[in-house]
PDB file of C-alpha atoms in Angstrom:
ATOM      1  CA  UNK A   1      -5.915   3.942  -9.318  1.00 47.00           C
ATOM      2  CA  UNK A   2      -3.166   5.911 -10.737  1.00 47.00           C
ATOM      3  CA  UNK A   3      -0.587   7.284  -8.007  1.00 46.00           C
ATOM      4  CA  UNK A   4      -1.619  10.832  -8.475  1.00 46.00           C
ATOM      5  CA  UNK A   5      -0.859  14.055  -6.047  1.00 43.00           C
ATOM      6  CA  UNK A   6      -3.236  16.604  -5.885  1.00 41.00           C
ATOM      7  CA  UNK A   7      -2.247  19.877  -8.797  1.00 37.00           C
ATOM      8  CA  UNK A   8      -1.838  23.169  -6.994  1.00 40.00           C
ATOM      9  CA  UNK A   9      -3.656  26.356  -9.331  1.00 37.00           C
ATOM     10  CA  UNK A  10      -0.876  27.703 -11.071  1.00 39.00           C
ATOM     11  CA  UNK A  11       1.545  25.411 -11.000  1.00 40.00           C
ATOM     12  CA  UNK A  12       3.450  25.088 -14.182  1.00 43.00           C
ATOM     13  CA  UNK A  13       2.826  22.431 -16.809  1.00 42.00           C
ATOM     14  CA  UNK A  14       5.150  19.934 -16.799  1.00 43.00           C
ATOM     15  CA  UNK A  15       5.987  19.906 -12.679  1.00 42.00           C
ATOM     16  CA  UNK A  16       4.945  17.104 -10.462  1.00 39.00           C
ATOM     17  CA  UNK A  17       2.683  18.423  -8.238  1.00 41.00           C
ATOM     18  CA  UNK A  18       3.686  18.771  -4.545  1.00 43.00           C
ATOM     19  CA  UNK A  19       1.178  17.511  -2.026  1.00 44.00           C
ATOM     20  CA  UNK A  20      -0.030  19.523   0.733  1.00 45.00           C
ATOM     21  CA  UNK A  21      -0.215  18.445   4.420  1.00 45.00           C
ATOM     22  CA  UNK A  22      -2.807  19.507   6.843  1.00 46.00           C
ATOM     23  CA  UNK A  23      -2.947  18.917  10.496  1.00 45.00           C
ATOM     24  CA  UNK A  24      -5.837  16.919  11.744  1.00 46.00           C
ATOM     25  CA  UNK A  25      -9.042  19.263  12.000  1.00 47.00           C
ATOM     26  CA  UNK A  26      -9.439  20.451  16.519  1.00 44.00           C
ATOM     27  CA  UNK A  27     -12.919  19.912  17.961  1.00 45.00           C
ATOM     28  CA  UNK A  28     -15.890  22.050  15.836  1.00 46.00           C
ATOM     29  CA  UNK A  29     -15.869  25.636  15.717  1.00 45.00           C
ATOM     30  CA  UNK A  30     -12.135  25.654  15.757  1.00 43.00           C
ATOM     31  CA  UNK A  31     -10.978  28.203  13.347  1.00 43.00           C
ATOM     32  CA  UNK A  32      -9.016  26.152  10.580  1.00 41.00           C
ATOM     33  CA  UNK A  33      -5.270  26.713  10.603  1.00 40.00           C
ATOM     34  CA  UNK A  34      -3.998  27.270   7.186  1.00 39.00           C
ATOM     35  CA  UNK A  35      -2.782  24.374   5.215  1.00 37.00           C
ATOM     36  CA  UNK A  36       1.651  23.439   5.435  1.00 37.00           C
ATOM     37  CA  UNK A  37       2.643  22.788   1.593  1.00 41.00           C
ATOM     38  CA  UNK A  38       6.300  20.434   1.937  1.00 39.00           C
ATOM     39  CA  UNK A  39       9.270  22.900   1.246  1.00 37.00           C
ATOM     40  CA  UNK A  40      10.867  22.868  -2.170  1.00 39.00           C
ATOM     41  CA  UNK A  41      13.676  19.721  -2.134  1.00 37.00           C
ATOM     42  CA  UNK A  42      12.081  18.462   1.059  1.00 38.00           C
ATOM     43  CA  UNK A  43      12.833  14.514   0.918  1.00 42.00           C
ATOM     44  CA  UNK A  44      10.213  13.571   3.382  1.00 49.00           C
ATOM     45  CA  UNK A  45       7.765  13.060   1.302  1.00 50.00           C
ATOM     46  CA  UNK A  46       9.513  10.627  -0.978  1.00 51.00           C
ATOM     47  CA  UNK A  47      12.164   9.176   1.859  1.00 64.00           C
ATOM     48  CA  UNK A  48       9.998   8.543   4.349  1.00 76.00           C
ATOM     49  CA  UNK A  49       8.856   4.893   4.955  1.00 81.00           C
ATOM     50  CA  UNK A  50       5.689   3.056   6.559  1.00 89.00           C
ATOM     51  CA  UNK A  51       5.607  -0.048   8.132  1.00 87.00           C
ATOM     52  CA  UNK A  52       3.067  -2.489   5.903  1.00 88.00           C
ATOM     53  CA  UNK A  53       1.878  -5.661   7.928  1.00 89.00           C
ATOM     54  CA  UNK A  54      -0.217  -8.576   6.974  1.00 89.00           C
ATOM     55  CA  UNK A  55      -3.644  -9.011   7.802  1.00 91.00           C
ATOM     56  CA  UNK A  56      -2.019 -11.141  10.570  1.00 88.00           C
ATOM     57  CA  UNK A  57       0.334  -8.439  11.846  1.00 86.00           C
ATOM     58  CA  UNK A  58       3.193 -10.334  10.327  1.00 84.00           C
ATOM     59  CA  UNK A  59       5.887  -7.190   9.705  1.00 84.00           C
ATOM     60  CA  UNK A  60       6.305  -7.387   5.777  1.00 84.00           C
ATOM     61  CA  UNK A  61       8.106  -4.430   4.651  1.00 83.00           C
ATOM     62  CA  UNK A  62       8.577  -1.077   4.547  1.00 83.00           C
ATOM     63  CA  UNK A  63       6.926   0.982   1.795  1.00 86.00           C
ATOM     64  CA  UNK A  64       7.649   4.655   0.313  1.00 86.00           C
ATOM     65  CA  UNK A  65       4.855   6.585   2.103  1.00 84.00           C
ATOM     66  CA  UNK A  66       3.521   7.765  -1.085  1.00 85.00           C
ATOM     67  CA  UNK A  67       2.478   3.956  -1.880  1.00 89.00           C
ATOM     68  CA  UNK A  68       0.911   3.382   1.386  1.00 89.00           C
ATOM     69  CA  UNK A  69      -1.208   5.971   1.020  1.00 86.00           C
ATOM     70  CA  UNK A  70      -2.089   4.418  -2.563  1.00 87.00           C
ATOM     71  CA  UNK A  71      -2.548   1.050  -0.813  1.00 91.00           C
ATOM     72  CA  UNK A  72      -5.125   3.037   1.551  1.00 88.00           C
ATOM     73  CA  UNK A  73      -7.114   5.083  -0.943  1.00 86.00           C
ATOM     74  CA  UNK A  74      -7.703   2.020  -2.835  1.00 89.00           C
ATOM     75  CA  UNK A  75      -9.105   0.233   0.277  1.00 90.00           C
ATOM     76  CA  UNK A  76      -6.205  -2.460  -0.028  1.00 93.00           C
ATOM     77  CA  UNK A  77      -5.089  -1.424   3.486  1.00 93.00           C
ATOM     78  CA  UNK A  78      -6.061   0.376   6.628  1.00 91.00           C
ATOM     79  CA  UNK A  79      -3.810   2.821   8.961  1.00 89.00           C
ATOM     80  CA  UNK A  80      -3.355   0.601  11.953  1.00 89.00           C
ATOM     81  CA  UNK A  81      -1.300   3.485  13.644  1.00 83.00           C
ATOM     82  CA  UNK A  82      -1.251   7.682  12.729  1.00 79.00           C
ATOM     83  CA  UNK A  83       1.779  10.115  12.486  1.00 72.00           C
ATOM     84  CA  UNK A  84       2.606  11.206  16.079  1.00 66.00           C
ATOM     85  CA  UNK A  85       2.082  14.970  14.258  1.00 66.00           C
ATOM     86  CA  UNK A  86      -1.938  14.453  12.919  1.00 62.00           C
ATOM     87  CA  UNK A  87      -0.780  15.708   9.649  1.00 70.00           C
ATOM     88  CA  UNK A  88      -3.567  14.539   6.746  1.00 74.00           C
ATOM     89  CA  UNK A  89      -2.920  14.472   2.821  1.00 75.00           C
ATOM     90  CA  UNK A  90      -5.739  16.338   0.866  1.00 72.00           C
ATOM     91  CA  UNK A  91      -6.261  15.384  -2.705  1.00 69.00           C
ATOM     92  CA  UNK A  92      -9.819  16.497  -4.516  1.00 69.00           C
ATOM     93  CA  UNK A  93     -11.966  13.543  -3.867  1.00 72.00           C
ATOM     94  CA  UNK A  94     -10.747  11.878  -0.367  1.00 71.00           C
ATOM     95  CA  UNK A  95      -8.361  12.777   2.620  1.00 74.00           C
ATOM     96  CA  UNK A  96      -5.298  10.572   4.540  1.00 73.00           C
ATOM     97  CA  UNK A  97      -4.107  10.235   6.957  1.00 75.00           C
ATOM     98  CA  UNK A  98      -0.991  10.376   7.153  1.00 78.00           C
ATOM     99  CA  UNK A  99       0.407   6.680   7.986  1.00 86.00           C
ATOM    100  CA  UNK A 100       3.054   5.273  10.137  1.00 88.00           C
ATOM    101  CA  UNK A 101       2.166   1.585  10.010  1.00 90.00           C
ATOM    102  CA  UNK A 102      -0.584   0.092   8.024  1.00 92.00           C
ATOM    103  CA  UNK A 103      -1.991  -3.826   7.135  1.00 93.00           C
ATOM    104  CA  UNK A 104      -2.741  -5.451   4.394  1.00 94.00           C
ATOM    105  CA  UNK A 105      -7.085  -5.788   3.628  1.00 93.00           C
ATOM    106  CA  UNK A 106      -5.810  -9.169   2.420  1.00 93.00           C
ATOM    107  CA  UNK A 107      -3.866 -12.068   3.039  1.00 90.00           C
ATOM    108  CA  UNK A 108      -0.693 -12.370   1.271  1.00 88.00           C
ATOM    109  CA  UNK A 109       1.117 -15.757   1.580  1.00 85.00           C
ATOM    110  CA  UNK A 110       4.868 -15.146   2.372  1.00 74.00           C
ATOM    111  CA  UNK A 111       7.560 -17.634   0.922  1.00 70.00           C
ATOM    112  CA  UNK A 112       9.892 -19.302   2.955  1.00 61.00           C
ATOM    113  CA  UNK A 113      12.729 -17.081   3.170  1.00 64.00           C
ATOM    114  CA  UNK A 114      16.049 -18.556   4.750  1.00 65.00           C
ATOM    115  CA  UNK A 115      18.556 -16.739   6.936  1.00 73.00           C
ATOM    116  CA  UNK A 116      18.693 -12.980   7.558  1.00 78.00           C
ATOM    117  CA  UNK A 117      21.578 -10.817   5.200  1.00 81.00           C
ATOM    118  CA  UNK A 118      23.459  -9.505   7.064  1.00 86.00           C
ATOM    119  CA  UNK A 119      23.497  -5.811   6.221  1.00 84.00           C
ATOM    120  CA  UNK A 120      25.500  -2.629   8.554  1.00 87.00           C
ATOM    121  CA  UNK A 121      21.473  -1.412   9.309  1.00 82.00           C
ATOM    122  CA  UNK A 122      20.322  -5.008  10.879  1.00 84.00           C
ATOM    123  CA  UNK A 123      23.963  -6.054  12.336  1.00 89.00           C
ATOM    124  CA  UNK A 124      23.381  -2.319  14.241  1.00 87.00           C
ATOM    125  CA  UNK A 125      19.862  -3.206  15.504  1.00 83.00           C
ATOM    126  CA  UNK A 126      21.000  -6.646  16.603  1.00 88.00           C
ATOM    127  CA  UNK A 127      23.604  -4.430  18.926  1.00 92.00           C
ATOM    128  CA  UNK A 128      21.330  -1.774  19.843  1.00 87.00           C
ATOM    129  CA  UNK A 129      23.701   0.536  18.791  1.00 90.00           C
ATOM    130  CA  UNK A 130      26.356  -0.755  20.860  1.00 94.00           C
ATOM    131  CA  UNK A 131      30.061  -1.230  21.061  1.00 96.00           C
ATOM    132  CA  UNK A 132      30.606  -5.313  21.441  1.00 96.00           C
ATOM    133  CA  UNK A 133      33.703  -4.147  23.159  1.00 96.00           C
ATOM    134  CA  UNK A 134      33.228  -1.051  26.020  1.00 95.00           C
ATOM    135  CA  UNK A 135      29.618  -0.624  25.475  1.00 94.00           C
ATOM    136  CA  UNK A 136      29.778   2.983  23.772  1.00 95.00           C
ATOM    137  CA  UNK A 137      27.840   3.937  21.188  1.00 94.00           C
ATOM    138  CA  UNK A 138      28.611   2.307  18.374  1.00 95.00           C
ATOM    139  CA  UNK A 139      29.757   4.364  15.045  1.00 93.00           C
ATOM    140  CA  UNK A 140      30.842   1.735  13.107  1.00 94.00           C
ATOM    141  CA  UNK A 141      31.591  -2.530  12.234  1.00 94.00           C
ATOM    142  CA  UNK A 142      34.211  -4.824  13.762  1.00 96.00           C
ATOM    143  CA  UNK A 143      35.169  -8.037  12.811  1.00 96.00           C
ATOM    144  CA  UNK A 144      35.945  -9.843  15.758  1.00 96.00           C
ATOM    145  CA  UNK A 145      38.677 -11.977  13.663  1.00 96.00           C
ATOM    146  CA  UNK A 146      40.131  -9.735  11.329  1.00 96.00           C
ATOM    147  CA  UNK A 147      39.149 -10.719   7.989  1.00 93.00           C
ATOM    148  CA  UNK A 148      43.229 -10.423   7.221  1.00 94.00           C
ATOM    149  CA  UNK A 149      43.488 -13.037  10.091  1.00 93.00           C
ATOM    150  CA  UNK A 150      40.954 -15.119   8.393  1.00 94.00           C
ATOM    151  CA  UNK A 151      38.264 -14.124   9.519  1.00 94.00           C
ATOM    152  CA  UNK A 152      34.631 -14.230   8.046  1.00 94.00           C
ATOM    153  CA  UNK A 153      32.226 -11.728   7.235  1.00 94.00           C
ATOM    154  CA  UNK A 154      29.223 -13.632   9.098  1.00 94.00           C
ATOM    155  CA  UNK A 155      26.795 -12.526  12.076  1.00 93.00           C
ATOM    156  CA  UNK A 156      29.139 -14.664  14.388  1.00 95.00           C
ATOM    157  CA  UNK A 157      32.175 -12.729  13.703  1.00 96.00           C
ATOM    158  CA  UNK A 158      30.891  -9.188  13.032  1.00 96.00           C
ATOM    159  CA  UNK A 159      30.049  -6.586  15.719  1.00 97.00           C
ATOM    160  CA  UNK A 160      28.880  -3.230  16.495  1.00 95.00           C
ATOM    161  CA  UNK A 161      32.007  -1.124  17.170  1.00 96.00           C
ATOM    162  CA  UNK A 162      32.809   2.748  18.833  1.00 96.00           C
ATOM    163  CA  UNK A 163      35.284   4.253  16.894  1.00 95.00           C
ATOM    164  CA  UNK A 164      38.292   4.199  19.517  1.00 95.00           C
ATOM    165  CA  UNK A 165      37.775   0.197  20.377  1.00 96.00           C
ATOM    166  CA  UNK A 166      38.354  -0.079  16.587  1.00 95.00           C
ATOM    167  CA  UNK A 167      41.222   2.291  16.349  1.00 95.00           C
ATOM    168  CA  UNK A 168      42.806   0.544  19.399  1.00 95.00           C
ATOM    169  CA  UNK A 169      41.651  -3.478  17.809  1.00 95.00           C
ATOM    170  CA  UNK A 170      42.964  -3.034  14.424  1.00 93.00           C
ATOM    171  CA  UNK A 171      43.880  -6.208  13.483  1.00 94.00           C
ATOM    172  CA  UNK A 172      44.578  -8.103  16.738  1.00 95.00           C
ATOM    173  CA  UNK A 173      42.563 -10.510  18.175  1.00 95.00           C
ATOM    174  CA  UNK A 174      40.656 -10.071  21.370  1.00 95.00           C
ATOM    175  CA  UNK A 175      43.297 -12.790  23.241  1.00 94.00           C
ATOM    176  CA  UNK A 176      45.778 -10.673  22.537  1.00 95.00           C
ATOM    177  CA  UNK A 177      44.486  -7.256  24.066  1.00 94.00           C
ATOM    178  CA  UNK A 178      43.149  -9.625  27.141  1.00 95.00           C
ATOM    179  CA  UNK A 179      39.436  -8.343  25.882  1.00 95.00           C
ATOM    180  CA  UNK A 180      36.107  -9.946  25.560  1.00 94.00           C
ATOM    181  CA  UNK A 181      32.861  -9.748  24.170  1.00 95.00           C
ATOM    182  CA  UNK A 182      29.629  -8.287  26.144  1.00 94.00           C
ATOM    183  CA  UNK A 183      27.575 -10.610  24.242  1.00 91.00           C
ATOM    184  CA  UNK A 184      28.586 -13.573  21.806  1.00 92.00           C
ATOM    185  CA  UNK A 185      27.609 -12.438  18.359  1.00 94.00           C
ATOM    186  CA  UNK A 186      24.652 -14.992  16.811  1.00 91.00           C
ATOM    187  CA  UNK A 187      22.491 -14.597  13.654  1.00 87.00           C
ATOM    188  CA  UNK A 188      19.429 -12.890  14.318  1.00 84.00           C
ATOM    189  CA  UNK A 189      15.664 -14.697  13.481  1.00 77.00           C
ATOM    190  CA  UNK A 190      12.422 -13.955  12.975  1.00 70.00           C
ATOM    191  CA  UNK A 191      10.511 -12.511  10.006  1.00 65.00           C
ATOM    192  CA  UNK A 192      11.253  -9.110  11.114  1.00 69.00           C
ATOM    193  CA  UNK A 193      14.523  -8.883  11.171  1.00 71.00           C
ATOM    194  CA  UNK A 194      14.752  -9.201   7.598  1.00 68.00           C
ATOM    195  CA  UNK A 195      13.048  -5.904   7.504  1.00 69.00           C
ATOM    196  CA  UNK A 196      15.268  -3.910   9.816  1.00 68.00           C
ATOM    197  CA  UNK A 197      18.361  -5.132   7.962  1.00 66.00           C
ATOM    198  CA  UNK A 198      17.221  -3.399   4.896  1.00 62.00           C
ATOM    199  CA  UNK A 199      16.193   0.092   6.285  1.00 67.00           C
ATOM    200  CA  UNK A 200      18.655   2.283   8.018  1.00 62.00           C
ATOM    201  CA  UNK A 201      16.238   4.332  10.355  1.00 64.00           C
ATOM    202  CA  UNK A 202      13.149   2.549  11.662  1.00 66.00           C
ATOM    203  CA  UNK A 203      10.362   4.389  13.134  1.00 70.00           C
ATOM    204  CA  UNK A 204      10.535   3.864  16.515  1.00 69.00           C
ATOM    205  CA  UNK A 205       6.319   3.856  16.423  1.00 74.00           C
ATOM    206  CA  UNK A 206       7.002   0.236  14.749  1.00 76.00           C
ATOM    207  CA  UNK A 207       8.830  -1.522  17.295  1.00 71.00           C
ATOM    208  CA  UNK A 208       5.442  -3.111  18.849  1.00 74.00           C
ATOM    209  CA  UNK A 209       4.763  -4.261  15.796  1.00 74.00           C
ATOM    210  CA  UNK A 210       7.862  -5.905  15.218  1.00 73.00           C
ATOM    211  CA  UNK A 211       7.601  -8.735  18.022  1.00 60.00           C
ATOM    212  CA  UNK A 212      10.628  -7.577  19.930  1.00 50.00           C
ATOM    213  CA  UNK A 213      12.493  -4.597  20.658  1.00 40.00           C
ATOM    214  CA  UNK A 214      14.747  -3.883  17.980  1.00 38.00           C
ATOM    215  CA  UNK A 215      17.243  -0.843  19.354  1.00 36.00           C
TER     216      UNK A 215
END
């Protein structure tokens, strides 16, 4: 089935289409509210992502929300949890629900895949968002032996960092400023994690479906 939105009268040849969203229809003999069309240039529509599992929950990836709601209308997958907001995509022929996480009608067998990248986005959700060094919020990446020192870019020597304990770090080591680590730096595992170090901001609605908190 052809990834099609639904054509708005009057809309000039030539355009894409822009869907409209509606909230979930109130108990009967509510008085319908009128529909929300997305603003002109608004991204969430083509930005925002949904959570696809397998048919055994197994976190997969994370899809373009127009392509979920392909996967759904084509009976490949099922919404396994709502938007928060009830908001519904209307085409002619069918309505959606709007998806945050979905799974997979079948199985799909997953290849061995070896050891996590190791990406700013998963390195962040290993930390929780979390400087290595005072606990702050973290802003941005440390290496805990400065790559001019020698050091490696790898999970064990990369951190979550506030910007003042980097400012203040530079390029010493921690035996030098008499510091230490809250937590030793290790490579993260587990299918999901793979995920999260490819997407920047995860919905926080998918964090039971990831098999351990992630931030």
């Amino acid at each position: 089935m052809p990834e099609r939105q639904p054509t708005r009268l009057g809309a000039p040849s030539g355009h894409a289409p822009r869907p409209t969203l509606y909230p979930n229809p109130g108990p009967a003999g509510t008085p319908a509210r009128a529909p929300t069309p997305l603003p002109t240039g608004v991204s969430s529509w083509g930005r925002r992502r949904v959570l696809l599992l397998n048919t055994t929950f197994e976190p997969l990836t994370a899809l373009p929300m127009r392509r979920a709601v392909v996967l759904i209308v084509c009976g490949k997958a099922e919404v396994v949890h709502g938007d928060p907001a009830g908001m519904v995509v209307h085409s002619a022929a069918s309505s959606v629900l709007v998806p945050s996480v979905i799974r997979l009608s079948n199985y799909v067998r997953v290849p061995y895949r070896g050891r996590v990248p190791l990406t700013r986005a998963g390195l962040m959700h290993r930390d929780r968002y979390r400087c290595a060094y005072c606990g702050g919020r973290a802003e941005t990446i440390d290496h805990v032996v400065p790559r001019s020192r020698g050091g490696q870019h790898t999970w064990q020597n990369c951190v979550a960092c506030c910007a003042r304990c980097n400012h203040r770090k530079a390029d010493k080591l921690l035996s030098e400023l008499g510091w230490r680590l809250r937590v030793v730096p290790n490579a993260p595992r587990g299918p999901h994690w793979r995920l999260l170090a490819g997407v920047v901001d995860a919905d926080p609605l998918w964090l039971p479906y990831l098999g351990e908190p992630a931030a």
